[in-house]
């Protein structure tokens, strides 16, 4: 239920369908993936986001500080959520 896993991503450029596969394997399946892309919000490839939606996972992309706050808010609402965070 509550785990911390190493996500081998150094920057937003490393976020891909393959790097997000970790989040598709979680059990129970997450509803929402909150991605923190560092100091600022970075755009991800639309196909990558579409592939996650097709797997039933909504993706929220924010700067890392706001992603942490969003993750905590969703956890307090008892949502099934995960966060992928790139340090600022």
CSV table of N, CA and C in Angstrom, one decimal:
chain,number,residue,atom,x,y,z
A,1,UNK,N,0.8,-1.2,0.0
A,1,UNK,CA,0.0,0.0,0.0
A,1,UNK,C,0.8,1.3,0.0
A,2,UNK,N,1.8,1.4,0.9
A,2,UNK,CA,2.7,2.5,0.9
A,2,UNK,C,4.1,2.1,0.7
A,3,UNK,N,4.6,2.5,-0.4
A,3,UNK,CA,6.0,2.1,-0.8
A,3,UNK,C,6.8,3.2,-1.3
A,4,UNK,N,8.1,3.1,-1.2
A,4,UNK,CA,9.0,4.1,-1.9
A,4,UNK,C,9.8,3.2,-2.8
A,5,UNK,N,9.8,3.6,-4.0
A,5,UNK,CA,10.6,2.8,-5.0
A,5,UNK,C,11.5,3.8,-5.8
A,6,UNK,N,12.7,3.3,-6.1
A,6,UNK,CA,13.6,4.1,-6.9
A,6,UNK,C,13.1,4.2,-8.4
A,7,UNK,N,13.0,5.4,-8.9
A,7,UNK,CA,12.6,5.6,-10.2
A,7,UNK,C,13.8,6.1,-11.0
A,8,UNK,N,14.3,5.4,-11.9
A,8,UNK,CA,15.6,5.8,-12.5
A,8,UNK,C,15.4,6.8,-13.6
A,9,UNK,N,15.0,8.0,-13.3
A,9,UNK,CA,14.8,9.1,-14.2
A,9,UNK,C,15.5,10.3,-13.7
A,10,UNK,N,16.3,10.9,-14.6
A,10,UNK,CA,17.1,12.1,-14.1
A,10,UNK,C,16.5,13.4,-14.5
A,11,UNK,N,15.7,13.4,-15.6
A,11,UNK,CA,15.1,14.7,-16.0
A,11,UNK,C,13.8,14.4,-16.7
A,12,UNK,N,13.0,15.4,-17.0
A,12,UNK,CA,11.8,15.2,-17.7
A,12,UNK,C,12.0,14.5,-19.1
A,13,UNK,N,13.1,14.7,-19.6
A,13,UNK,CA,13.4,14.1,-21.0
A,13,UNK,C,13.5,12.6,-20.9
A,14,UNK,N,13.7,12.0,-19.7
A,14,UNK,CA,13.8,10.6,-19.5
A,14,UNK,C,12.4,9.9,-19.3
A,15,UNK,N,11.4,10.8,-19.1
A,15,UNK,CA,10.0,10.2,-18.9
A,15,UNK,C,9.5,9.7,-20.2
A,16,UNK,N,9.2,8.4,-20.3
A,16,UNK,CA,8.7,7.8,-21.5
A,16,UNK,C,7.7,6.7,-21.1
A,17,UNK,N,7.1,6.1,-22.1
A,17,UNK,CA,6.3,4.9,-21.9
A,17,UNK,C,7.0,3.9,-21.1
A,18,UNK,N,8.3,3.6,-21.4
A,18,UNK,CA,9.0,2.6,-20.7
A,18,UNK,C,9.3,3.0,-19.3
A,19,UNK,N,9.7,4.2,-19.1
A,19,UNK,CA,10.0,4.6,-17.7
A,19,UNK,C,8.8,4.7,-16.8
A,20,UNK,N,7.6,4.9,-17.4
A,20,UNK,CA,6.4,4.9,-16.6
A,20,UNK,C,5.8,3.5,-16.4
A,21,UNK,N,6.4,2.4,-17.0
A,21,UNK,CA,5.9,1.1,-16.8
A,21,UNK,C,5.9,0.7,-15.3
A,22,UNK,N,6.8,1.2,-14.5
A,22,UNK,CA,6.8,0.9,-13.1
A,22,UNK,C,5.4,1.2,-12.5
A,23,UNK,N,4.8,2.3,-12.9
A,23,UNK,CA,3.6,2.7,-12.3
A,23,UNK,C,2.4,1.9,-12.8
A,24,UNK,N,2.5,1.3,-14.0
A,24,UNK,CA,1.5,0.4,-14.5
A,24,UNK,C,1.5,-0.9,-13.8
A,25,UNK,N,2.6,-1.3,-13.1
A,25,UNK,CA,2.7,-2.6,-12.5
A,25,UNK,C,2.2,-2.6,-11.0
A,26,UNK,N,2.0,-1.4,-10.5
A,26,UNK,CA,1.6,-1.4,-9.1
A,26,UNK,C,0.3,-2.0,-8.8
A,27,UNK,N,0.2,-2.7,-7.6
A,27,UNK,CA,-1.0,-3.3,-7.2
A,27,UNK,C,-1.4,-2.9,-5.8
A,28,UNK,N,-2.5,-2.3,-5.6
A,28,UNK,CA,-3.6,-2.1,-6.5
A,28,UNK,C,-3.2,-1.0,-7.6
A,29,UNK,N,-3.9,-1.1,-8.7
A,29,UNK,CA,-3.7,-0.2,-9.8
A,29,UNK,C,-4.0,1.2,-9.3
A,30,UNK,N,-3.1,2.1,-9.6
A,30,UNK,CA,-3.3,3.5,-9.2
A,30,UNK,C,-4.3,4.2,-10.2
A,31,UNK,N,-5.0,5.2,-9.6
A,31,UNK,CA,-6.0,6.0,-10.4
A,31,UNK,C,-5.3,7.2,-11.0
A,32,UNK,N,-4.3,7.8,-10.2
A,32,UNK,CA,-3.7,9.0,-10.6
A,32,UNK,C,-2.2,8.9,-10.4
A,33,UNK,N,-1.4,9.4,-11.4
A,33,UNK,CA,0.0,9.5,-11.3
A,33,UNK,C,0.3,11.0,-11.3
A,34,UNK,N,0.9,11.5,-10.2
A,34,UNK,CA,1.4,12.9,-10.1
A,34,UNK,C,2.8,12.9,-10.5
A,35,UNK,N,3.2,13.6,-11.5
A,35,UNK,CA,4.6,13.7,-11.9
A,35,UNK,C,5.1,15.1,-11.6
A,36,UNK,N,6.2,15.2,-10.8
A,36,UNK,CA,6.9,16.4,-10.5
A,36,UNK,C,8.1,16.5,-11.4
A,37,UNK,N,8.2,17.5,-12.3
A,37,UNK,CA,9.3,17.6,-13.3
A,37,UNK,C,10.4,18.6,-12.9
A,38,UNK,N,10.6,18.8,-11.6
A,38,UNK,CA,11.7,19.7,-11.2
A,38,UNK,C,11.2,21.0,-10.8
A,39,UNK,N,12.1,22.0,-11.1
A,39,UNK,CA,11.8,23.4,-10.8
A,39,UNK,C,10.6,24.0,-11.5
A,40,UNK,N,10.3,23.5,-12.6
A,40,UNK,CA,9.2,24.0,-13.4
A,40,UNK,C,8.4,22.9,-14.1
A,41,UNK,N,7.2,23.3,-14.5
A,41,UNK,CA,6.4,22.3,-15.3
A,41,UNK,C,7.0,22.1,-16.7
A,42,UNK,N,7.2,20.9,-17.0
A,42,UNK,CA,7.7,20.5,-18.3
A,42,UNK,C,6.7,19.7,-19.1
A,43,UNK,N,6.6,20.0,-20.4
A,43,UNK,CA,5.6,19.3,-21.2
A,43,UNK,C,6.2,17.9,-21.5
A,44,UNK,N,5.3,16.9,-21.4
A,44,UNK,CA,5.6,15.5,-21.8
A,44,UNK,C,5.0,15.2,-23.1
A,45,UNK,N,5.6,14.2,-23.8
A,45,UNK,CA,5.1,13.8,-25.1
A,45,UNK,C,3.6,13.4,-25.0
A,46,UNK,N,2.8,14.0,-25.8
A,46,UNK,CA,1.3,13.6,-25.7
A,46,UNK,C,1.0,12.1,-25.9
A,47,UNK,N,1.8,11.4,-26.7
A,47,UNK,CA,1.6,10.0,-26.8
A,47,UNK,C,1.9,9.2,-25.5
A,48,UNK,N,2.8,9.7,-24.7
A,48,UNK,CA,3.1,9.1,-23.5
A,48,UNK,C,1.9,9.2,-22.5
A,49,UNK,N,1.4,10.4,-22.5
A,49,UNK,CA,0.2,10.7,-21.6
A,49,UNK,C,-1.0,9.9,-22.1
A,50,UNK,N,-1.2,9.8,-23.4
A,50,UNK,CA,-2.3,9.0,-23.9
A,50,UNK,C,-2.2,7.6,-23.6
A,51,UNK,N,-1.0,7.0,-23.6
A,51,UNK,CA,-0.8,5.6,-23.3
A,51,UNK,C,-1.2,5.3,-21.8
A,52,UNK,N,-0.8,6.3,-20.9
A,52,UNK,CA,-1.2,6.1,-19.5
A,52,UNK,C,-2.7,6.1,-19.4
A,53,UNK,N,-3.4,7.1,-20.0
A,53,UNK,CA,-4.8,7.2,-20.0
A,53,UNK,C,-5.5,5.9,-20.5
A,54,UNK,N,-4.9,5.3,-21.5
A,54,UNK,CA,-5.5,4.1,-22.1
A,54,UNK,C,-5.3,2.9,-21.1
A,55,UNK,N,-4.4,3.0,-20.2
A,55,UNK,CA,-4.2,2.0,-19.1
A,55,UNK,C,-5.1,2.3,-17.9
A,56,UNK,N,-5.9,3.4,-18.0
A,56,UNK,CA,-6.8,3.8,-16.9
A,56,UNK,C,-6.1,4.6,-15.8
A,57,UNK,N,-5.0,5.2,-16.1
A,57,UNK,CA,-4.3,6.1,-15.1
A,57,UNK,C,-4.2,7.5,-15.6
A,58,UNK,N,-4.8,8.4,-14.8
A,58,UNK,CA,-4.8,9.8,-15.1
A,58,UNK,C,-3.4,10.3,-14.7
A,59,UNK,N,-2.8,11.3,-15.5
A,59,UNK,CA,-1.5,11.8,-15.2
A,59,UNK,C,-1.6,13.3,-15.0
A,60,UNK,N,-1.1,13.8,-13.9
A,60,UNK,CA,-1.0,15.2,-13.5
A,60,UNK,C,0.4,15.6,-13.5
A,61,UNK,N,0.8,16.6,-14.4
A,61,UNK,CA,2.2,17.0,-14.5
A,61,UNK,C,2.3,18.4,-13.9
A,62,UNK,N,3.2,18.5,-12.9
A,62,UNK,CA,3.4,19.8,-12.2
A,62,UNK,C,4.9,20.0,-11.8
A,63,UNK,N,5.3,21.2,-11.4
A,63,UNK,CA,6.6,21.3,-10.8
A,63,UNK,C,6.6,20.4,-9.5
A,64,UNK,N,7.8,20.0,-9.1
A,64,UNK,CA,7.9,19.1,-8.0
A,64,UNK,C,7.3,19.5,-6.7
A,65,UNK,N,7.5,20.8,-6.4
A,65,UNK,CA,6.9,21.3,-5.1
A,65,UNK,C,5.4,21.2,-5.1
A,66,UNK,N,4.7,21.6,-6.2
A,66,UNK,CA,3.3,21.4,-6.3
A,66,UNK,C,2.8,20.0,-6.4
A,67,UNK,N,3.7,19.2,-7.1
A,67,UNK,CA,3.3,17.7,-7.2
A,67,UNK,C,3.3,17.1,-5.8
A,68,UNK,N,4.2,17.5,-5.0
A,68,UNK,CA,4.2,16.9,-3.6
A,68,UNK,C,2.9,17.3,-2.9
A,69,UNK,N,2.6,18.6,-3.0
A,69,UNK,CA,1.3,19.0,-2.3
A,69,UNK,C,0.1,18.3,-2.9
A,70,UNK,N,0.0,18.1,-4.2
A,70,UNK,CA,-1.1,17.5,-4.8
A,70,UNK,C,-1.1,16.0,-4.4
A,71,UNK,N,0.0,15.3,-4.3
A,71,UNK,CA,0.1,14.0,-3.9
A,71,UNK,C,-0.5,13.8,-2.5
A,72,UNK,N,0.0,14.7,-1.6
A,72,UNK,CA,-0.5,14.7,-0.2
A,72,UNK,C,-2.0,14.9,-0.1
A,73,UNK,N,-2.5,15.8,-0.9
A,73,UNK,CA,-3.9,16.1,-0.9
A,73,UNK,C,-4.7,14.9,-1.3
A,74,UNK,N,-4.3,14.3,-2.4
A,74,UNK,CA,-5.0,13.1,-2.9
A,74,UNK,C,-4.9,11.9,-1.9
A,75,UNK,N,-3.8,11.8,-1.3
A,75,UNK,CA,-3.6,10.7,-0.3
A,75,UNK,C,-4.6,10.9,0.9
A,76,UNK,N,-4.8,12.2,1.3
A,76,UNK,CA,-5.7,12.5,2.4
A,76,UNK,C,-7.1,12.2,2.0
A,77,UNK,N,-7.4,12.3,0.7
A,77,UNK,CA,-8.7,11.9,0.2
A,77,UNK,C,-8.9,10.4,0.0
A,78,UNK,N,-7.9,9.7,0.3
A,78,UNK,CA,-7.8,8.2,0.2
A,78,UNK,C,-7.9,7.8,-1.2
A,79,UNK,N,-7.4,8.5,-2.2
A,79,UNK,CA,-7.3,8.1,-3.6
A,79,UNK,C,-6.1,7.2,-3.7
A,80,UNK,N,-6.2,6.3,-4.7
A,80,UNK,CA,-5.1,5.4,-5.1
A,80,UNK,C,-4.2,6.2,-6.0
A,81,UNK,N,-3.1,6.7,-5.4
A,81,UNK,CA,-2.3,7.7,-6.2
A,81,UNK,C,-0.8,7.3,-6.0
A,82,UNK,N,0.0,7.7,-7.0
A,82,UNK,CA,1.5,7.5,-6.9
A,82,UNK,C,2.1,8.8,-7.4
A,83,UNK,N,3.3,9.0,-7.0
A,83,UNK,CA,4.1,10.2,-7.5
A,83,UNK,C,5.4,9.8,-8.0
A,84,UNK,N,5.8,10.4,-9.1
A,84,UNK,CA,7.1,10.3,-9.7
A,84,UNK,C,7.7,11.7,-9.6
A,85,UNK,N,8.7,11.8,-8.8
A,85,UNK,CA,9.3,13.1,-8.5
A,85,UNK,C,10.7,13.3,-8.9
A,86,UNK,N,11.0,14.3,-9.7
A,86,UNK,CA,12.3,14.7,-10.0
A,86,UNK,C,12.8,15.8,-9.1
A,87,UNK,N,13.9,15.7,-8.4
A,87,UNK,CA,14.3,16.8,-7.5
A,87,UNK,C,14.4,18.1,-8.3
A,88,UNK,N,14.0,19.2,-7.6
A,88,UNK,CA,14.3,20.5,-8.2
A,88,UNK,C,15.8,20.9,-8.3
